Coordinates of N, CA and C in Angstrom, one line a residue:
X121 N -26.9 15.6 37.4 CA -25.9 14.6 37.1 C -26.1 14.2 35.6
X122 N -27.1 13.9 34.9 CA -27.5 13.7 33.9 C -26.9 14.3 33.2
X123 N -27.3 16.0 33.1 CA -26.9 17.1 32.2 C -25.4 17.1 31.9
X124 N -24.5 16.8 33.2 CA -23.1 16.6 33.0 C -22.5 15.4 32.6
X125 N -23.0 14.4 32.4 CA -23.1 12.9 31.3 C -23.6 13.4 30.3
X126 N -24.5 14.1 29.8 CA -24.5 14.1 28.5 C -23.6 15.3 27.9
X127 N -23.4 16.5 28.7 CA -22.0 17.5 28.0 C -20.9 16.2 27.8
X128 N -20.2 15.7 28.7 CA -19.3 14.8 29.1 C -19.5 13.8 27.2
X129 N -20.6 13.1 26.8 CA -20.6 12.5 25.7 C -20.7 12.9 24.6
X130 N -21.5 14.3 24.5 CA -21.1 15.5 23.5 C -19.8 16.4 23.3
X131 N -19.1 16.2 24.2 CA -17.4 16.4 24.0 C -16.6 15.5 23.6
X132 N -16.7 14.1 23.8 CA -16.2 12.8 23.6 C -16.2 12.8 21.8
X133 N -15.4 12.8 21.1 CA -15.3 12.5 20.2 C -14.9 11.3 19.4
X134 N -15.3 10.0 18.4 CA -15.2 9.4 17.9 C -13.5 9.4 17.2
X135 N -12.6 8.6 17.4 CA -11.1 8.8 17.3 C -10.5 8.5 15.3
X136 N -10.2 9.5 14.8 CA -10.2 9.2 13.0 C -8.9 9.4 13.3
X137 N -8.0 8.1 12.7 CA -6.5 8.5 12.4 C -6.3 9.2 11.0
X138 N -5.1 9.9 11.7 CA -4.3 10.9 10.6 C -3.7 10.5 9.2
X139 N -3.6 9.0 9.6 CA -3.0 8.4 8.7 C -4.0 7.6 8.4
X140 N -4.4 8.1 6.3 CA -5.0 7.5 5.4 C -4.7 6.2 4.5
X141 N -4.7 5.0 4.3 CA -4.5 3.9 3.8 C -5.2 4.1 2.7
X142 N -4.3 3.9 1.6 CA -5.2 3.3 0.0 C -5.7 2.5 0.0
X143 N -7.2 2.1 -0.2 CA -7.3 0.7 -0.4 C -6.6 -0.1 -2.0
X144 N -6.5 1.0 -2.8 CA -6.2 0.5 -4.2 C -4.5 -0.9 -3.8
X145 N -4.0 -0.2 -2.7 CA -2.9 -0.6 -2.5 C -2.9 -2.2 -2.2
X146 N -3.9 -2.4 -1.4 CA -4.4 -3.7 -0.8 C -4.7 -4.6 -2.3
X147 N -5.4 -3.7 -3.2 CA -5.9 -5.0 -4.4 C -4.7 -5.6 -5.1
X148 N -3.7 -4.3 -5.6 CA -2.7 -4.5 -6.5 C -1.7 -5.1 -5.8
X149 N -1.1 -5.4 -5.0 CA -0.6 -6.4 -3.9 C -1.3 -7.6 -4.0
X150 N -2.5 -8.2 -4.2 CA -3.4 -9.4 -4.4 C -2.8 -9.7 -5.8
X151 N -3.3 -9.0 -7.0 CA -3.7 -9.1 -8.0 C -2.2 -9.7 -8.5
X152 N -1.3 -8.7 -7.8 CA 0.2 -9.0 -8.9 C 1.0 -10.3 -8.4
X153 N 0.7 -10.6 -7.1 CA 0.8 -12.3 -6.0 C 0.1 -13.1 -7.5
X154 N -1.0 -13.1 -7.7 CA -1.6 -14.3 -8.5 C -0.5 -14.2 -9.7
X155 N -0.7 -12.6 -10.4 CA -0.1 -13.1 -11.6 C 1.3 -13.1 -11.8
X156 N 1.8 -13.0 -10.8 CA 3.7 -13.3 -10.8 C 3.7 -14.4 -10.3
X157 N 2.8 -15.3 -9.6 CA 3.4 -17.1 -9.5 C 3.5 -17.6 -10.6
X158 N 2.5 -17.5 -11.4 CA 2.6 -18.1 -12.8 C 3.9 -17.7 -13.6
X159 N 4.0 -16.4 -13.5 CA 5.0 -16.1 -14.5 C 6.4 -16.5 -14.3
X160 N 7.3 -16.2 -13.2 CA 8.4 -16.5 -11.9 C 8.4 -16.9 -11.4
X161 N 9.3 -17.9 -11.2 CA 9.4 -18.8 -9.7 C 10.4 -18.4 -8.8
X162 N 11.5 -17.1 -9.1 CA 12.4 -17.1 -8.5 C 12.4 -15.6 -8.1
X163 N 11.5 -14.7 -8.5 CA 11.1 -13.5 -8.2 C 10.1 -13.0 -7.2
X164 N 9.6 -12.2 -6.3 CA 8.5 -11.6 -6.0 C 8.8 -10.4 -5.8
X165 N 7.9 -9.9 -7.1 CA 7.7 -8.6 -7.6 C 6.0 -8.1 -6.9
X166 N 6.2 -6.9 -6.5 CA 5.2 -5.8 -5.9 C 5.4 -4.5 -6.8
X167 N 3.9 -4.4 -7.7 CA 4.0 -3.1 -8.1 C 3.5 -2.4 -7.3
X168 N 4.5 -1.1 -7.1 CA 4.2 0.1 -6.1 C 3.2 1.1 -7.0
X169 N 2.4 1.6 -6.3 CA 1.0 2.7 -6.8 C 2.3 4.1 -6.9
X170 N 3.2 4.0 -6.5 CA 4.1 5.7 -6.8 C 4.9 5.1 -7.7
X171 N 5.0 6.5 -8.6 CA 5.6 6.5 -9.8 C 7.2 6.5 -9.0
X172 N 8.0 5.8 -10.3 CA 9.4 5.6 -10.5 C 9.6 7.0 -10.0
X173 N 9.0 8.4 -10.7 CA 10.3 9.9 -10.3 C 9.1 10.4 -8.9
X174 N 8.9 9.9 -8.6 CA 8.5 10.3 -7.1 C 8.9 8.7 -5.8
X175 N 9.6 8.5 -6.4 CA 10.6 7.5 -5.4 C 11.9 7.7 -5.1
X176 N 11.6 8.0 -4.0 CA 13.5 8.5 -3.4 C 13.8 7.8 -3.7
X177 N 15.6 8.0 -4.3 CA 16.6 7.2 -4.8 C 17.0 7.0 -3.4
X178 N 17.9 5.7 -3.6 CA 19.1 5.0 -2.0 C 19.9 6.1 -2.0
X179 N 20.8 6.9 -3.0 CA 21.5 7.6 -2.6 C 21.3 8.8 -1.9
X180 N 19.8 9.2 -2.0 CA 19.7 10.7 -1.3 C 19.1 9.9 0.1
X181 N 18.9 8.6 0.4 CA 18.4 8.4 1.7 C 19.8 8.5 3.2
X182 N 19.9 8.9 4.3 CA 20.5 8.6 5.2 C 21.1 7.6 5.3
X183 N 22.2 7.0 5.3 CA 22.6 5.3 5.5 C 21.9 4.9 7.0
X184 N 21.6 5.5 7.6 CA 21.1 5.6 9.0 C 19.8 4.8 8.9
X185 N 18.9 5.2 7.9 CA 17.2 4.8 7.4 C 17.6 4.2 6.6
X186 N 18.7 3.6 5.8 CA 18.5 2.7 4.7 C 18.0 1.1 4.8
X187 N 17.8 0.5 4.2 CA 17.0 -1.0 4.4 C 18.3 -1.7 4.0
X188 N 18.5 -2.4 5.2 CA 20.2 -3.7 4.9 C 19.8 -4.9 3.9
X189 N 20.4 -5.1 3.1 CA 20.0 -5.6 2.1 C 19.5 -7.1 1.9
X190 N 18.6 -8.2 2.2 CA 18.5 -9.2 2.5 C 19.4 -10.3 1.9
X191 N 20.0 -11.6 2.5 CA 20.2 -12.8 2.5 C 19.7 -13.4 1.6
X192 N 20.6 -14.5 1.4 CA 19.7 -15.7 0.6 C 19.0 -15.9 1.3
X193 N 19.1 -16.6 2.8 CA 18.4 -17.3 3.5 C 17.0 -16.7 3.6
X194 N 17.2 -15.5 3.7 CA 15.7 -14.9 3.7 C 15.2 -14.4 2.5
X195 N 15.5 -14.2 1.5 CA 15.2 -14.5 0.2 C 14.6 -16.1 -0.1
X196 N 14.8 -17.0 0.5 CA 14.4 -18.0 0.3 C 13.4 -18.7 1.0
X197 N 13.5 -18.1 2.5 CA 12.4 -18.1 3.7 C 11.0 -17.2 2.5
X198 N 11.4 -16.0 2.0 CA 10.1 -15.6 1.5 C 9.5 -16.0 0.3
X199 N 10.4 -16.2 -0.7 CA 10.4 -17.2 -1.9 C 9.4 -18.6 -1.2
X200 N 9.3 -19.1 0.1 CA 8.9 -20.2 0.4 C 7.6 -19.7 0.5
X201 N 7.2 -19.0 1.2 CA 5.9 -18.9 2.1 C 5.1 -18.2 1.2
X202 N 5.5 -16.9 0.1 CA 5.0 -16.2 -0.6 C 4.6 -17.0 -2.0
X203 N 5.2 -18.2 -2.5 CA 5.1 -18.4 -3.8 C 4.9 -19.9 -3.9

């Protein structure tokens, strides 16, 4: 019984997702929060780590996948909580 508990935990493998997270992404998200309160009060700007010509433009996206375009109200809900 033993022998087949340990095959059984030697096959078991420790689970690594597929999907890799930047950490660089986590700091510059921090770093540009501090320095765009000071600068803007009516903006929140996120520099993205991808370059401007490796960013799909809106027009080659699906209208299907496109992002509907926010409200004041929520422009203003995030303007609140964020700044």
């Amino acid at each position: 019984m033993s022998s087949l508990t340990s095959n059984v935990c030697a096959t078991i493998r420790k689970h690594i997702p597929l999907i890799k997270f930047r950490s660089q992404l986590k700091n510059a998200i921090g770093k540009s929060v501090d320095t765009n309160v000071h600068a803007s009060t009516s903006t929140f700007v996120v520099k993205s780590s991808v370059p401007r010509e490796a960013a799909v433009e809106l027009s080659a996206i699906n209208p299907k996948f496109r992002r509907k375009m926010m409200t004041e109200e929520e422009v203003a809900f995030y303007e609140r909580i964020f700044l």
